Amino acid sequence: MQQLLISNVYEGLIAKSSSGDYLPALATDWTVSDDALTYTFTLGDATFHDGSAVEVGDIVSSLDAARGTDSVNPDAKRIALVDTVTAVDEDTIEITLTDRDIYFLDTLGITSAGMIVADGDDTDRANTTNGTGPYTVAQWNKGSTITLERNDAYWGEAPLNKTVVLHYITEATTAMNALSTGEIDVLTAASAETLDFFESDDSVLITAGESTSWMTLGINNANPVLANADVRRAINMGIDKAGLITVIGGNAVEVGSMAVPSDPWYSDLTEINAYDPDGARELLADIAPTDLAFTLTVANNYDTKISEYIAAQLGEIGIAVAIDTVEFSTWLERAYKQKDYDLTMVLHVDPTTLSYYGNPSYYWNYDSAEAQRLASEAKSAATTDERDDKMAALAKLVAEDAASGWLYSPQTMVVASTDVSGYPVDRIANRFPVSSITAVN
Amino acid sequence: MAAPLLCVAATDAAPAARSRAQRLAVAVAQQVGVLVASLLAASLLIFLALHYLPGDAAAILAGPEATAAQVALLEQRLGLDRPVAVQYLDWVFGALRLDLGDSMLDGRSVASQIGEKLQVTVPLCVAALLISVLVALPLGMIAGARHRTWYGHLIGALTQLGVALPVFAVGLALVTVVAVKWRVLPVQGFPPDRWADPAGAIHSLILPTITLAIPLTAGLVRFVRSATIDIVADEWVRTARAQGWSIPSVLMRQGLRNAALPLVAIVGLELAGLLMGSVLIEQVFALPGIGQMLLKDVGNRDIVSVQGTLLALTSVIMIVTIALNIVYTLIDPRLRGSK
């Protein structure tokens, strides 16, 4: 839902292109002070869906609400470094930070915390929307379809289409059939079977989108046995990641840490703790107790092939793995919140997940002073280059430390009819802007 | 002398008639009493089961990045920090006013959501039930009356197959042929405007209805068939045949009434199974029905929504069961007389 509302229905002061550039949105222009603690935005002539103009007061009240102590905004933490939000004059807003935050423009542009609603707006947000974006939600059949209708009074560049209907289909086969009959035009996150089916079909186009997500083998670093980095290294060395990618049907990239090739801080780390079952057995041979047994707690929304593969691979290096499949909410409560697990498996989609290694209370229980220093220096970096250096160092550190296992980075496979173009393919797990989709004929 | 006699007769008849109506009223009142008690018990069971389910709605709602303080704040806003008894009573009294609360996730009214979803599930189940009864009655009677002929055997074998085939496979096969190859019906979904687009809505429901009706029909045919075989062997049928009636006309005139009672009972029992089947069907055809809603809400730990939906479904099934009980009393003179 959030993936659809941001930038289609609601907007922030700025926006971000799919290639990662910051673009003007509600603000036409902005400047950042030399100490990177003061951001000044110039407001444009945007309007809300109800026709009223966006004023500085709306910006102040929205950001204040998101960062307030009683905020339940899911991204509230990202905006926590904001010290003051002030309306300088009727089209200038000044935001000061208590500490430098290199991700601050991202927060304003692409997270819930940066979205702007009218001051004192009493719109019933459960059933209607009053954002500033190019679309309004015309119809929402929960669990089935969402119809986005063009906002004809949109203050910016008009969308290229009038109506976009998003279908929510859980069965891969059903989605595949719907695409082949033309009931839907674009299918995101296509399964391997679907790709095989359409491989030689000229009426559809398959695109591999860049993704910033990682299928992660979460290791509980607080577990007395797993606290030993050698055990974690052995686990990483025991898993043939290339083999796993074949098992899931391809369309994934091998990674050696929590970074993907499109990240500016990426370097190839796949050689660190690479697949070497003999080396893994040697590492384990020096460690007592000799009989290692762990439980792999997995939410039931992931393919069981993956967890079974991991269990089988670790079995070969002498680690017995029992798979405990639980419902997602049980996983969230038990593994994520209470950190009551040995091994787990999660698909992380936040592009900055790497920086979580600097948070010792995150569910990995990874407590490394060096990682914390690098993550905090990256966040308060003065320039993006400096941030990228710190992040690169952090990626290498956690890889060498085997803080987690990084099984693969799935590519987003988009299958679409050749009748349409302009649909987004890159980094669509967090945002899916639809305004440039057009019919070709 | 004639007049007083008539009078006596009249006064004699009146109490008898009244007491029969009274007996019926007592029977209905008893059933309604059972209904109320069962619903209360069901509501308590649903509430407690969900209350002690692992997983925390506030934590899911707050998102994985939320702080403990945020989660606590949400708990307070959702009223989850109140004593269990207060939460239960609040919910039950609300339900009596048909107010099932608002979804924890999106704030929409649960009752109106159920209303929307029932617009898909009820037509689906009712149509599937009607089709299967209409098909199963004649087919089952033919198969029973002529169970030694080749077509009697054929029907018997086909019903075996119909019962054994998984709903999933049948649905996908139908979609592949009718929707993907011939393109006469949609593969999935339901019109966004629902019944404001009646043609679209009906089109969307045809394949799901057939898929749901197939195993149901097969089961009913088997039931009608064996009931017919029993009836044909009955003595009164032999008597009727001796009087020159043909088997089909005996069955049509007498057999139908004899088979009606168990059939109504079976249909009543099938109702719960039908709702279960619709969960799967809605999943295969991406229909926004009550089953799909329930699955998703359970996954999201939207407890308010789940308990409301379960209560509504339980009520529907119980009310239909009680109504069927009352119908039995009306159509079966033996049940009426026994009280």
Short mmCIF file of C-alpha atoms in Angstrom, two decimals, chain A residues 70-74 76-77 126-127 139-144 147 167-171 173-174 177-178 180-181 183 327 329-330 332-333 336-337 356 362, chain B residues 55-56 59-60 64-65 67 70 73-74 77 103 106-108 113 117 168 175 179-180 183 186-188 191-194 283-284 288 292 296 298-299 301:
data_model
loop_
_atom_site.label_atom_id
_atom_site.label_comp_id
_atom_site.label_asym_id
_atom_site.label_seq_id
_atom_site.Cartn_x
_atom_site.Cartn_y
_atom_site.Cartn_z
CA ASP A 70 2.96 10.51 19.78
CA SER A 71 3.73 9.73 16.14
CA VAL A 72 2.82 6.27 14.88
CA ASN A 73 4.31 6.98 11.47
CA PRO A 74 6.13 3.77 10.42
CA ALA A 76 9.16 8.15 12.42
CA LYS A 77 12.63 6.98 13.43
CA ALA A 126 -9.37 5.24 5.85
CA ASN A 127 -11.70 5.88 2.97
CA GLN A 139 -11.72 2.73 -5.67
CA TRP A 140 -10.17 0.30 -3.25
CA ASN A 141 -11.45 -3.23 -3.07
CA LYS A 142 -9.35 -4.44 -0.20
CA GLY A 143 -7.42 -7.55 -1.13
CA SER A 144 -8.35 -7.30 -4.78
CA THR A 147 -7.97 1.98 -8.91
CA HIS A 167 -4.65 -6.15 -9.12
CA TYR A 168 -3.52 -8.09 -6.10
CA ILE A 169 -3.13 -11.72 -7.20
CA THR A 170 -1.58 -14.28 -4.87
CA GLU A 171 -1.57 -17.32 -7.18
CA THR A 173 -0.56 -19.27 -12.19
CA THR A 174 -3.60 -17.02 -12.01
CA ASN A 177 -3.07 -16.48 -17.12
CA ALA A 178 -4.36 -12.96 -16.51
CA SER A 180 -1.66 -13.88 -21.27
CA THR A 181 -5.33 -12.97 -21.77
CA GLU A 183 -6.61 -8.78 -18.27
CA GLU A 327 3.33 -17.57 10.39
CA SER A 329 3.27 -12.45 12.59
CA THR A 330 4.56 -15.17 14.88
CA LEU A 332 7.78 -10.97 13.88
CA GLU A 333 6.90 -11.46 17.52
CA TYR A 336 12.29 -10.27 15.32
CA LYS A 337 11.03 -8.69 18.50
CA TYR A 356 21.46 -1.70 10.73
CA TYR A 362 18.52 -5.13 16.00
CA GLY B 55 1.64 -12.35 17.30
CA ASP B 56 0.92 -8.76 18.11
CA ALA B 59 3.72 -4.59 16.43
CA ILE B 60 2.75 -5.52 12.89
CA PRO B 64 9.50 -3.54 11.85
CA GLU B 65 11.30 -0.22 12.42
CA THR B 67 10.25 1.68 18.71
CA GLN B 70 5.43 3.52 19.34
CA LEU B 73 1.12 3.97 21.86
CA LEU B 74 -0.60 2.00 19.12
CA ARG B 77 -5.02 3.67 20.57
CA SER B 103 -10.08 -2.69 11.11
CA ASP B 106 -6.79 0.56 7.68
CA GLY B 107 -9.46 1.91 9.99
CA ARG B 108 -12.36 0.85 7.77
CA GLN B 113 -16.15 -4.67 4.77
CA LYS B 117 -17.13 -9.23 0.63
CA PHE B 168 -7.66 -26.41 -7.36
CA VAL B 175 -9.43 -21.44 -16.65
CA ALA B 179 -10.60 -18.31 -20.18
CA VAL B 180 -7.13 -18.60 -21.70
CA ARG B 183 -11.21 -16.09 -23.95
CA PRO B 186 -12.18 -13.65 -17.32
CA VAL B 187 -9.29 -15.53 -15.69
CA GLN B 188 -9.54 -13.78 -12.36
CA PRO B 191 -15.33 -5.76 -11.25
CA PRO B 192 -13.99 -2.92 -9.04
CA ASP B 193 -17.54 -1.52 -8.84
CA ARG B 194 -18.92 -4.95 -7.93
CA GLN B 283 -7.70 -17.62 -3.84
CA VAL B 284 -7.45 -19.31 -7.25
CA PRO B 288 -12.40 -10.30 -3.16
CA GLN B 292 -9.73 -14.20 1.04
CA LYS B 296 -5.27 -11.95 4.78
CA VAL B 298 -5.27 -13.57 9.98
CA GLY B 299 -1.85 -13.08 8.40
CA ARG B 301 -3.18 -10.11 12.87
#
